[in-house]
PDB file of C-alpha atoms and ligand atoms in Angstrom:
ATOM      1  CA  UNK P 376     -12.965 -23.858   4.295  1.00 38.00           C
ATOM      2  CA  UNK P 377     -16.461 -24.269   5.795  1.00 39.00           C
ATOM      3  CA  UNK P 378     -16.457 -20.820   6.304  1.00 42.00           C
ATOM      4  CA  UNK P 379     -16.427 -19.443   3.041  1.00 43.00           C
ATOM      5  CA  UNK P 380     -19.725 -20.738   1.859  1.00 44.00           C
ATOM      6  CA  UNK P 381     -21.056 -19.448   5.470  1.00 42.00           C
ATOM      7  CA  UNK P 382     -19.967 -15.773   5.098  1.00 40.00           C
ATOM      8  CA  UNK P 383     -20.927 -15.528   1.224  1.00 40.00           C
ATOM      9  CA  UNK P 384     -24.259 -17.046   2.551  1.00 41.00           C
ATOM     10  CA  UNK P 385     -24.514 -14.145   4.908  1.00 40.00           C
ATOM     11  CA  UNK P 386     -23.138 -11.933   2.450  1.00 38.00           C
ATOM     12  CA  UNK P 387     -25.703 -12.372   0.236  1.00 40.00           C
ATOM     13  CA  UNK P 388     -28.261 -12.621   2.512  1.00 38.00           C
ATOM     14  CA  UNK P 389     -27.127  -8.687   3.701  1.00 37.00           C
ATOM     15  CA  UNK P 390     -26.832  -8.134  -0.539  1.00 38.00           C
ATOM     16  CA  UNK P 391     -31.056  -9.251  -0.022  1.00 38.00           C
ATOM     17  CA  UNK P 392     -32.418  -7.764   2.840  1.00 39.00           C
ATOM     18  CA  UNK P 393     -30.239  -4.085   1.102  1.00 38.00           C
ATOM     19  CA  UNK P 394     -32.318  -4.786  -1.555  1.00 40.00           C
ATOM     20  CA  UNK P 395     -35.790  -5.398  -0.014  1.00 39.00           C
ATOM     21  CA  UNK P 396     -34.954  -1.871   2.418  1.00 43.00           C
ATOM     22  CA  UNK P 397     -35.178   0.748  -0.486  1.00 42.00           C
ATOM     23  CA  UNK P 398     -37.663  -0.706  -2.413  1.00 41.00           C
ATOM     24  CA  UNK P 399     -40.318  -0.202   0.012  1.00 43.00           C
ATOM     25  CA  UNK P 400     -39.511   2.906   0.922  1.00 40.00           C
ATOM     26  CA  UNK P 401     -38.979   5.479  -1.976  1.00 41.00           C
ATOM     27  CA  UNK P 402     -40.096   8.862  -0.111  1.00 44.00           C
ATOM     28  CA  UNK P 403     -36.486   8.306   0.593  1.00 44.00           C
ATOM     29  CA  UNK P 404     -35.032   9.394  -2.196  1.00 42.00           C
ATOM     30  CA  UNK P 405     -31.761   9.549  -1.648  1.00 40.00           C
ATOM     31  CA  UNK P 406     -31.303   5.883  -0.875  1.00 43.00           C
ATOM     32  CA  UNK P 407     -32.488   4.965  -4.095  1.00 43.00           C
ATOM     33  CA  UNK P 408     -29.397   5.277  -6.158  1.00 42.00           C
ATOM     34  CA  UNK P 409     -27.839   3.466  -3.868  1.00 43.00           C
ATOM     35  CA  UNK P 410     -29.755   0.180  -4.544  1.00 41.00           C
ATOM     36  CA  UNK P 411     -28.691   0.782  -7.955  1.00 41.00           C
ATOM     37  CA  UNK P 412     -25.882  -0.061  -6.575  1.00 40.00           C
ATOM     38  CA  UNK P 413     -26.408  -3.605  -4.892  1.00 41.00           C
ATOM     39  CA  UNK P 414     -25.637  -5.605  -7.866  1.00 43.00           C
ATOM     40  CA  UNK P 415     -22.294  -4.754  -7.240  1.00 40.00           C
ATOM     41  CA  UNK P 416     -21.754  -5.866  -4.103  1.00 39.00           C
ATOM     42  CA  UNK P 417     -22.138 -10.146  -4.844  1.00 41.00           C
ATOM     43  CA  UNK P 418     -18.677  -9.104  -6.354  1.00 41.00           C
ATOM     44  CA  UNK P 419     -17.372  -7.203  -4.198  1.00 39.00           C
ATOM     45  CA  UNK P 420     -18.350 -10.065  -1.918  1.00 39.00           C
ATOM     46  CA  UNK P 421     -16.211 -12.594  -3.900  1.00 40.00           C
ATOM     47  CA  UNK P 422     -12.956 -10.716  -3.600  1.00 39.00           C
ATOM     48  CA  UNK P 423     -12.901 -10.582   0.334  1.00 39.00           C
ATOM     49  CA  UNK P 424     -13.310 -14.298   0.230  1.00 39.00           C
ATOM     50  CA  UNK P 425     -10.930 -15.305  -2.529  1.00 39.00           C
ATOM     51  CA  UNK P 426      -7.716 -13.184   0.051  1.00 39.00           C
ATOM     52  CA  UNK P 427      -9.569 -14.727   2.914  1.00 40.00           C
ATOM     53  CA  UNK P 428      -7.043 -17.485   2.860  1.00 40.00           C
ATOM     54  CA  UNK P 429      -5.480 -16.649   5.753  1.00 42.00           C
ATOM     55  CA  UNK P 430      -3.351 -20.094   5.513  1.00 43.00           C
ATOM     56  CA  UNK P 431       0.508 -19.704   3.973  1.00 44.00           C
ATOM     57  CA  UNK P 432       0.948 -19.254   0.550  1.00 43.00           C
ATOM     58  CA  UNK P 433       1.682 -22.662   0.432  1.00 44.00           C
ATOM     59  CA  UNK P 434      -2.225 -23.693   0.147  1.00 44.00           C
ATOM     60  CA  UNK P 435      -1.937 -21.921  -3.063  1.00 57.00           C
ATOM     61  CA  UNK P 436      -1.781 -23.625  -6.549  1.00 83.00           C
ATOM     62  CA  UNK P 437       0.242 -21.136  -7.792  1.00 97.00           C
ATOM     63  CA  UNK P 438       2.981 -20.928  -4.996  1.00 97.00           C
ATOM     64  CA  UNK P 439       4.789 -22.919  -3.123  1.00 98.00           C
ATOM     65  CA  UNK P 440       7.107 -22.995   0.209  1.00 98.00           C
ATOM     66  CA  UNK P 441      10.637 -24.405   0.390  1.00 98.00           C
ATOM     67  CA  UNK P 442      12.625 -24.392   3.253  1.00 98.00           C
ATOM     68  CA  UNK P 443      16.317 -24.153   3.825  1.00 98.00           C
ATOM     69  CA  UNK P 444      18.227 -25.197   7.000  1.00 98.00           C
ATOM     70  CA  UNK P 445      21.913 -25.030   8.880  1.00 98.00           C
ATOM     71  CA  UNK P 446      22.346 -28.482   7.389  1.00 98.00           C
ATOM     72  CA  UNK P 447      22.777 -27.299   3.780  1.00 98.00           C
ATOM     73  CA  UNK P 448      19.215 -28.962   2.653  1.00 98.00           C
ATOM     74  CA  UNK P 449      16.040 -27.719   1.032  1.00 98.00           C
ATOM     75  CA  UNK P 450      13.166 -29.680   2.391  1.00 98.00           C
ATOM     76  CA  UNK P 451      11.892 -30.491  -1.640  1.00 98.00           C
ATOM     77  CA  UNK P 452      13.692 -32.289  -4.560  1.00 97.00           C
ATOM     78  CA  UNK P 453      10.857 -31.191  -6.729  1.00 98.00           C
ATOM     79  CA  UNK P 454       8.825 -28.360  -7.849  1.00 98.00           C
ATOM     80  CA  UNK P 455       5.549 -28.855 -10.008  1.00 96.00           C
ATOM     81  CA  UNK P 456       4.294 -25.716 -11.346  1.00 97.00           C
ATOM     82  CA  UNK P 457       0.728 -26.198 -12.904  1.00 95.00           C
ATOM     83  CA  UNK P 458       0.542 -24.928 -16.596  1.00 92.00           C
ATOM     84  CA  UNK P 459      -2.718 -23.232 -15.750  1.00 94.00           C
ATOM     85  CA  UNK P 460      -0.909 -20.576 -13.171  1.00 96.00           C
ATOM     86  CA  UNK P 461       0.441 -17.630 -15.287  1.00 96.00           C
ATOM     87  CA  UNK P 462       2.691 -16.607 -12.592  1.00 97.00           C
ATOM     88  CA  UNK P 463       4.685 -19.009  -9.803  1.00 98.00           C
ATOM     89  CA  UNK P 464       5.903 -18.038  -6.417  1.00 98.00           C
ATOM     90  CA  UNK P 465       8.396 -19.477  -4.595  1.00 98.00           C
ATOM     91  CA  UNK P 466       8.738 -18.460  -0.887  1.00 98.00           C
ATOM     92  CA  UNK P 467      11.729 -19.692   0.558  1.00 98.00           C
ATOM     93  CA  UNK P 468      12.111 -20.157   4.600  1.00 98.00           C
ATOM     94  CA  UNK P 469      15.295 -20.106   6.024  1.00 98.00           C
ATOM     95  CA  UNK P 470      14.988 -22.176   8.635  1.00 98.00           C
ATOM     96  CA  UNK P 471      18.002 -22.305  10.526  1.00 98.00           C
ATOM     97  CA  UNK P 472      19.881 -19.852  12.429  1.00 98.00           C
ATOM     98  CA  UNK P 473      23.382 -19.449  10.882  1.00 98.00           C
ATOM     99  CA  UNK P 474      24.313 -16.248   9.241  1.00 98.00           C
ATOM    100  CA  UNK P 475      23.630 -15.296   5.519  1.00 98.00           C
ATOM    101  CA  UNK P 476      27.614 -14.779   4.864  1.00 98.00           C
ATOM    102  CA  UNK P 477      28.091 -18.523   6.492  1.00 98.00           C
ATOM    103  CA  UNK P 478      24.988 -20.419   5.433  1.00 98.00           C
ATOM    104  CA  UNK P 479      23.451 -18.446   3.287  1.00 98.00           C
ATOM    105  CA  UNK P 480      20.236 -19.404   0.747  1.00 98.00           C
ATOM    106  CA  UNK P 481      18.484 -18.709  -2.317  1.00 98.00           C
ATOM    107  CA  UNK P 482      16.456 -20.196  -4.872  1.00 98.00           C
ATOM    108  CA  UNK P 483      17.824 -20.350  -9.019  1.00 98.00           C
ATOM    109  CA  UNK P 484      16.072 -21.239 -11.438  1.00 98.00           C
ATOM    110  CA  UNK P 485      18.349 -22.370 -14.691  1.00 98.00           C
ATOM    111  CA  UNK P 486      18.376 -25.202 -16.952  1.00 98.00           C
ATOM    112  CA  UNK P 487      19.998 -28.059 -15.788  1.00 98.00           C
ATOM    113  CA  UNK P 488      22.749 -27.914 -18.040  1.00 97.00           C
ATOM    114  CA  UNK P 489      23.625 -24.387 -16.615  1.00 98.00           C
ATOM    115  CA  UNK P 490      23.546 -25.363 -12.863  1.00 98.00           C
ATOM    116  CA  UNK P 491      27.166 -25.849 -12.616  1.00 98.00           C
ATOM    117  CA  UNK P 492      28.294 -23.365 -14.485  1.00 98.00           C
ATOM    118  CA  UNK P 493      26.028 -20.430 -12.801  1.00 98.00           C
ATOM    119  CA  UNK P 494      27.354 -21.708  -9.634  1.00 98.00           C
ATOM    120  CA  UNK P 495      30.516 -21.496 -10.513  1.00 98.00           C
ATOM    121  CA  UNK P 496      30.007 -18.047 -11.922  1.00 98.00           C
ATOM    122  CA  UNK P 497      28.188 -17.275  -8.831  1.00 98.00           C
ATOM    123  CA  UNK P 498      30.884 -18.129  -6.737  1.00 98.00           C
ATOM    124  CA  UNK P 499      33.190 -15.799  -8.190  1.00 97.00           C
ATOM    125  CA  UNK P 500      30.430 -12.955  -8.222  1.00 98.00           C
ATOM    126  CA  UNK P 501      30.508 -12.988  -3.979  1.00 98.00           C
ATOM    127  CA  UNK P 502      28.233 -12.480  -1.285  1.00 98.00           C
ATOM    128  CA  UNK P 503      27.577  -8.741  -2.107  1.00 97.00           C
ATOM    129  CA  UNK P 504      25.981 -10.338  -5.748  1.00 98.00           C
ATOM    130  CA  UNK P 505      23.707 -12.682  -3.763  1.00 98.00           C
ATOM    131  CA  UNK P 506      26.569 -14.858  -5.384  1.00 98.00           C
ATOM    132  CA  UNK P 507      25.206 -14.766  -8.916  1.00 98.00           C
ATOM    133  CA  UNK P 508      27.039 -13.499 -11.351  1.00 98.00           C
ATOM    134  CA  UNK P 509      24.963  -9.981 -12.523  1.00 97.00           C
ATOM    135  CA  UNK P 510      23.176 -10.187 -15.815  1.00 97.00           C
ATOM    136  CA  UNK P 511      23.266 -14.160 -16.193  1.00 98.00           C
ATOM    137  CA  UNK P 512      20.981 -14.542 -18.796  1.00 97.00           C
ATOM    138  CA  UNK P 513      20.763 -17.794 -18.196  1.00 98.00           C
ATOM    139  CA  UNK P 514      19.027 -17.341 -14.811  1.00 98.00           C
ATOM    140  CA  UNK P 515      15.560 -17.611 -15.268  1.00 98.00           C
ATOM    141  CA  UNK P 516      14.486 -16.524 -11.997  1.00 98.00           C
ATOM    142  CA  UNK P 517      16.210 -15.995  -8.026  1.00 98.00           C
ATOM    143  CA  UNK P 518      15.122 -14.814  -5.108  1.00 98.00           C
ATOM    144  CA  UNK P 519      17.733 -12.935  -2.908  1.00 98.00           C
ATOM    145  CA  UNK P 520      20.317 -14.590  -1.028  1.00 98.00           C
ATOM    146  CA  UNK P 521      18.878 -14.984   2.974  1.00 98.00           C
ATOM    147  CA  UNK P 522      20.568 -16.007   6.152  1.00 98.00           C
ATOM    148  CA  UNK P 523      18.785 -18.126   9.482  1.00 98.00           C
ATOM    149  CA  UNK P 524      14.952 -16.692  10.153  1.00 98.00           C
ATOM    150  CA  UNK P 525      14.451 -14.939   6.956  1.00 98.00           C
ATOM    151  CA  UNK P 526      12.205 -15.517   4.204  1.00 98.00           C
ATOM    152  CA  UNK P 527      12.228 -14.273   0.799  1.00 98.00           C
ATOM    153  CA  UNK P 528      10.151 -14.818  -2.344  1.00 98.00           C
ATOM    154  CA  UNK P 529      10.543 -15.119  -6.171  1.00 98.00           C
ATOM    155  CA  UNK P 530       7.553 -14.712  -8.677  1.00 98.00           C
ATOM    156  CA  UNK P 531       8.294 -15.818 -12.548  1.00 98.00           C
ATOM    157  CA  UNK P 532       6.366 -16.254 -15.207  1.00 97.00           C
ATOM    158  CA  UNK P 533       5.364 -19.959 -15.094  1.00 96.00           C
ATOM    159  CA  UNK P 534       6.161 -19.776 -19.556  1.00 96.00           C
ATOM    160  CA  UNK P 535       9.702 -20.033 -18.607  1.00 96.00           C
ATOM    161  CA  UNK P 536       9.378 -23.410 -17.980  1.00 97.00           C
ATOM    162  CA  UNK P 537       7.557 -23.837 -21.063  1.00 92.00           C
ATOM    163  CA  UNK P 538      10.405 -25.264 -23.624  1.00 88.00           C
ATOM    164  CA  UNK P 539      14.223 -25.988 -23.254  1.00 86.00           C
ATOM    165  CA  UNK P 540      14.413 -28.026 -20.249  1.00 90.00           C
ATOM    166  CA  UNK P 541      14.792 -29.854 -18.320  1.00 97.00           C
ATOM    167  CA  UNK P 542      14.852 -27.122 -15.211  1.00 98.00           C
ATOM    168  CA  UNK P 543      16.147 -27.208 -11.985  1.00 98.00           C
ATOM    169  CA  UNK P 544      16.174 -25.165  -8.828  1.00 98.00           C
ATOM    170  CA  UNK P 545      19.072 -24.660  -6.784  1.00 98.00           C
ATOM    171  CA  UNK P 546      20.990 -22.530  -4.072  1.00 98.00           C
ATOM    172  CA  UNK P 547      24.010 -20.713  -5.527  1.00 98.00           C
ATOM    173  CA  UNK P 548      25.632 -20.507  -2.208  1.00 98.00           C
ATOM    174  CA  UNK P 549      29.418 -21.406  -2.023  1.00 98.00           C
ATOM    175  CA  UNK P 550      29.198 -25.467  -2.342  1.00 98.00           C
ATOM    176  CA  UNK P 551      25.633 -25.459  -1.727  1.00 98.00           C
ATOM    177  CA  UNK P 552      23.975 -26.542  -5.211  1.00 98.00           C
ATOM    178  CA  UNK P 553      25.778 -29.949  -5.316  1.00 97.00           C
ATOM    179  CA  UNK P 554      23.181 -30.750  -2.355  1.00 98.00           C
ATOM    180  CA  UNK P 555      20.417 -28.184  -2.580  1.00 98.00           C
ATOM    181  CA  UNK P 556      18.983 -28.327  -5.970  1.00 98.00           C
ATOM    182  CA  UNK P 557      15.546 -30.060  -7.445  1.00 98.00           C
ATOM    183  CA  UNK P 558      13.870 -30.495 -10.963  1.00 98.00           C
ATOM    184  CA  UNK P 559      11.238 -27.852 -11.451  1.00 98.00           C
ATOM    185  CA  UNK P 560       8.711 -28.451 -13.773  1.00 97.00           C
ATOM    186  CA  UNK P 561       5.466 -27.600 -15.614  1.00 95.00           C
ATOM    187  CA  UNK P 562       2.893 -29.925 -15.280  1.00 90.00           C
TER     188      UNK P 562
HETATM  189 CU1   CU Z1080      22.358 -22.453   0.420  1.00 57.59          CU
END
């Protein structure tokens, strides 16, 4: 964090001393148009640092992490996903070790009247359909279906969550959701 202001510090002080260089010397010529072009480069300097975060997406308002284990659980019972964030991630870590066919996760986002019966569905779809049943309209989001050491994502539009809840997340794995599920909600 204390590094940010540092390096847009130096940035900017590199955005200066381009600035003071051509000035001086206009015999140049060529380097001239170039200046012109300095403004640009506070921006330019804002965009490095802004995808500097080199920390997981988790440090991100718009995104969270959820993990999944051998043990059936998800390491959340709740999502918040702040109204300002046009877009929502969810990266889910699957942390265990146990085979996708066996223990396999994913995150679904439905109402939570429609849990049991996308589940259900789901469970009839099989493992080839990520065990969701194809075309569920009432499946506002997923990420695929993952097995121990993956990781997979989901990014929805956050207005989803907007009316018609409550909402809940859940895995759609064979006799998983009864355990792995959690409200998700704007906030
Ligand atoms: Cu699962």
């Amino acid at each position: 964090m204390t590094a940010r202001p540092t390096l847009l510090a130096s940035g900017f002080l590199l955005v200066l001393a381009g600035c003071g260089d051509p000035a001086p010397t206009p015999p140049a010529g060529g380097p001239v148009p170039e200046s012109a072009s300095t403004p640009a480069a506070p921006v330019a300097a804002v965009e490095p640092a802004a995808n500097e975060g080199t920390e997981p997406s988790t440090d991100t308002a718009c995104a969270v992490e959820i993990e999944g284990n051998d043990l059936m659980q998800f390491n959340r019972d709740a999502i918040a996903v702040p109204a300002t964030c046009e877009r929502f991630t969810i990266t889910l870590r699957h942390t265990g070790q146990m085979p996708v066919a066996t223990m396999g996760h994913n995150v679904v986002i439905t109402r939570e009247s429609d849990m049991p019966a996308v589940a259900a569905d789901g469970v009839g779809a099989g493992l080839d359909a990520g065990y969701l049943k194809p075309g569920d309209d009432r499946i506002l989001a997923h990420s695929d279906l993952v097995g121990g050491g993956a990781i997979t994502s989901v990014t929805f539009p956050s207005a989803k969550l907007k009316e018609g809840g409550p909402y809940v997340f859940f895995c759609s794995f064979p006799g998983h959701a009864p355990m792995m599920n959690g409200r998700i909600a704007l906030e």
